[in-house]
Amino acid sequence: MKKILTLMLVAALALCALAGCSEAKSGTVATDGSTSMEEVISVLGEAFMAQNDGVTFTYNPTGSGSGITAVQEGRCDIGLSSRSLKDEEKAAGLTETVLAYDGIAIIVNPANPVNDLTIEQIAAIFTGEITNWNEVGGNDAPIVLIGREAGSGTRDGFESITGTNDACAYRQELTSTGDVITTVSSNADAIGYASLASVKESVKTLAVDGVTPDETTVKDGSYVVQRPFVLVTKSDTALSETAQKFYDFATSSDAVELIAGAGVVAAQ
């Protein structure tokens, strides 16, 4: 995977050179927010630094809610959110730019025989209406619900899509995508959700209503459990020259292949 991303990075830089991209010679770009966006934002940040000597790019993985607050309070240049901004956040002077679309994978332990659930079954499981795996074709074992903390963009997306807002009966509420994956991988009876871009072989991804999440099904909308990856900026405050150059690069056609290589679908 690293070799593929490296080759893609080299290709992207070559394209940029041919296109005569301008370089930022110094300065910093500070980003803060969604842990689900770690892979895509890291790839973009590395590419930007590679083509701009002397520039420092930082990413603080604090969660979507914290990233939105950070940009609002001026503690970072660009906030990262794995959910759309709420009306009150827009009214408070924030602007969203959709960078990419990501599937939210429903994950279980690889030993779990269940391979497919409907949206209705997923909602019933997470609200505690269905409590045993044998009710959905699995083993006779209690279902252990793993979710994200309040303020997480992944949680907001999952609950909004499944209609389970503030009704999920989580056993554990964890503070990062990686923690959810690790916990589900170590418990044969667990179920959770995580950014498709971050899913590892240590867990099994379920089909939803017969549709497996991948780049094609996220892009064509047939996989319904998906959400946007958003860049958040202040509406009335211009970005620094360096931060603006990163924003322009990340939302340009030069970044599409890098975004795809990170496992998500570019918005453009």
Tab-separated table of C-alpha atoms in Angstrom, residues 111-211:
chain	number	residue	atom	x	y	z
A	111	ALA	CA	-15.216	-15.154	13.340
A	112	ASN	CA	-18.794	-13.842	13.119
A	113	PRO	CA	-20.773	-15.837	10.469
A	114	VAL	CA	-23.104	-12.913	9.673
A	115	ASN	CA	-22.240	-11.263	6.328
A	116	ASP	CA	-25.174	-8.990	5.504
A	117	LEU	CA	-27.651	-6.877	7.461
A	118	THR	CA	-30.472	-4.581	6.416
A	119	ILE	CA	-30.600	-0.973	7.568
A	120	GLU	CA	-33.610	-1.911	9.685
A	121	GLN	CA	-31.688	-4.745	11.378
A	122	ILE	CA	-28.715	-2.468	12.049
A	123	ALA	CA	-30.986	0.122	13.657
A	124	ALA	CA	-32.705	-2.556	15.765
A	125	ILE	CA	-29.339	-3.936	16.890
A	126	PHE	CA	-27.891	-0.592	17.943
A	127	THR	CA	-31.029	0.517	19.786
A	128	GLY	CA	-31.201	-2.749	21.720
A	129	GLU	CA	-34.304	-4.171	20.061
A	130	ILE	CA	-32.233	-7.078	18.721
A	131	THR	CA	-29.842	-8.313	21.404
A	132	ASN	CA	-28.671	-11.760	20.263
A	133	TRP	CA	-26.801	-12.674	17.096
A	134	ASN	CA	-29.101	-15.668	16.522
A	135	GLU	CA	-31.907	-13.211	15.695
A	136	VAL	CA	-30.062	-12.225	12.507
A	137	GLY	CA	-28.627	-15.599	11.512
A	138	GLY	CA	-25.567	-15.626	13.728
A	139	ASN	CA	-24.395	-17.528	16.776
A	140	ASP	CA	-26.352	-17.759	20.018
A	141	ALA	CA	-24.472	-14.939	21.722
A	142	PRO	CA	-25.303	-11.488	23.101
A	143	ILE	CA	-24.448	-8.606	20.775
A	144	VAL	CA	-21.817	-6.186	22.111
A	145	LEU	CA	-22.314	-2.670	20.739
A	146	ILE	CA	-19.240	-0.542	20.099
A	147	GLY	CA	-19.590	3.093	19.013
A	148	ARG	CA	-17.930	6.489	18.971
A	149	GLU	CA	-18.087	9.296	21.489
A	150	ALA	CA	-20.587	12.166	21.354
A	151	GLY	CA	-19.338	14.793	18.885
A	152	SER	CA	-17.782	12.231	16.547
A	153	GLY	CA	-18.575	12.827	12.883
A	154	THR	CA	-18.645	9.083	12.276
A	155	ARG	CA	-21.212	8.608	15.027
A	156	ASP	CA	-23.295	11.527	13.769
A	157	GLY	CA	-23.255	10.097	10.245
A	158	PHE	CA	-24.060	6.567	11.328
A	159	GLU	CA	-26.916	7.567	13.648
A	160	SER	CA	-28.408	10.014	11.145
A	161	ILE	CA	-28.436	7.460	8.335
A	162	THR	CA	-29.824	4.638	10.473
A	163	GLY	CA	-32.324	6.851	12.303
A	164	THR	CA	-30.859	6.002	15.708
A	165	ASN	CA	-29.916	9.482	16.933
A	166	ASP	CA	-29.478	9.504	20.723
A	167	ALA	CA	-31.043	6.019	20.931
A	168	CYS	CA	-28.035	3.702	20.639
A	169	ALA	CA	-27.334	1.395	23.585
A	170	TYR	CA	-23.549	1.299	23.319
A	171	ARG	CA	-21.495	-0.959	25.573
A	172	GLN	CA	-18.479	1.241	24.859
A	173	GLU	CA	-18.102	4.724	23.360
A	174	LEU	CA	-14.554	5.142	22.059
A	175	THR	CA	-12.668	8.240	20.994
A	176	SER	CA	-11.094	7.139	17.716
A	177	THR	CA	-11.712	5.016	14.638
A	178	GLY	CA	-8.658	2.923	15.459
A	179	ASP	CA	-9.966	2.118	18.939
A	180	VAL	CA	-13.277	0.893	17.509
A	181	ILE	CA	-11.505	-1.381	15.022
A	182	THR	CA	-9.177	-2.779	17.686
A	183	THR	CA	-12.036	-3.445	20.118
A	184	VAL	CA	-14.221	-5.200	17.531
A	185	SER	CA	-11.278	-7.281	16.321
A	186	SER	CA	-10.725	-8.606	19.837
A	187	ASN	CA	-14.341	-9.504	20.664
A	188	ALA	CA	-16.132	-12.253	18.691
A	189	ASP	CA	-19.559	-10.864	19.616
A	190	ALA	CA	-18.912	-7.170	18.933
A	191	ILE	CA	-20.281	-4.929	16.198
A	192	GLY	CA	-19.223	-1.377	15.432
A	193	TYR	CA	-18.802	1.141	12.646
A	194	ALA	CA	-15.740	2.824	11.176
A	195	SER	CA	-14.568	4.826	8.198
A	196	LEU	CA	-14.186	2.505	5.224
A	197	ALA	CA	-10.844	4.152	4.471
A	198	SER	CA	-9.527	3.012	7.856
A	199	VAL	CA	-10.829	-0.578	7.969
A	200	LYS	CA	-8.170	-3.247	8.375
A	201	GLU	CA	-8.106	-7.000	7.771
A	202	SER	CA	-8.480	-7.540	11.516
A	203	VAL	CA	-12.247	-6.992	11.162
A	204	LYS	CA	-14.937	-8.089	8.692
A	205	THR	CA	-17.005	-5.553	6.767
A	206	LEU	CA	-20.694	-6.391	6.375
A	207	ALA	CA	-22.807	-5.795	3.294
A	208	VAL	CA	-25.813	-3.540	3.938
A	209	ASP	CA	-29.015	-4.468	2.113
A	210	GLY	CA	-26.874	-6.722	-0.072
A	211	VAL	CA	-24.413	-3.985	-1.085
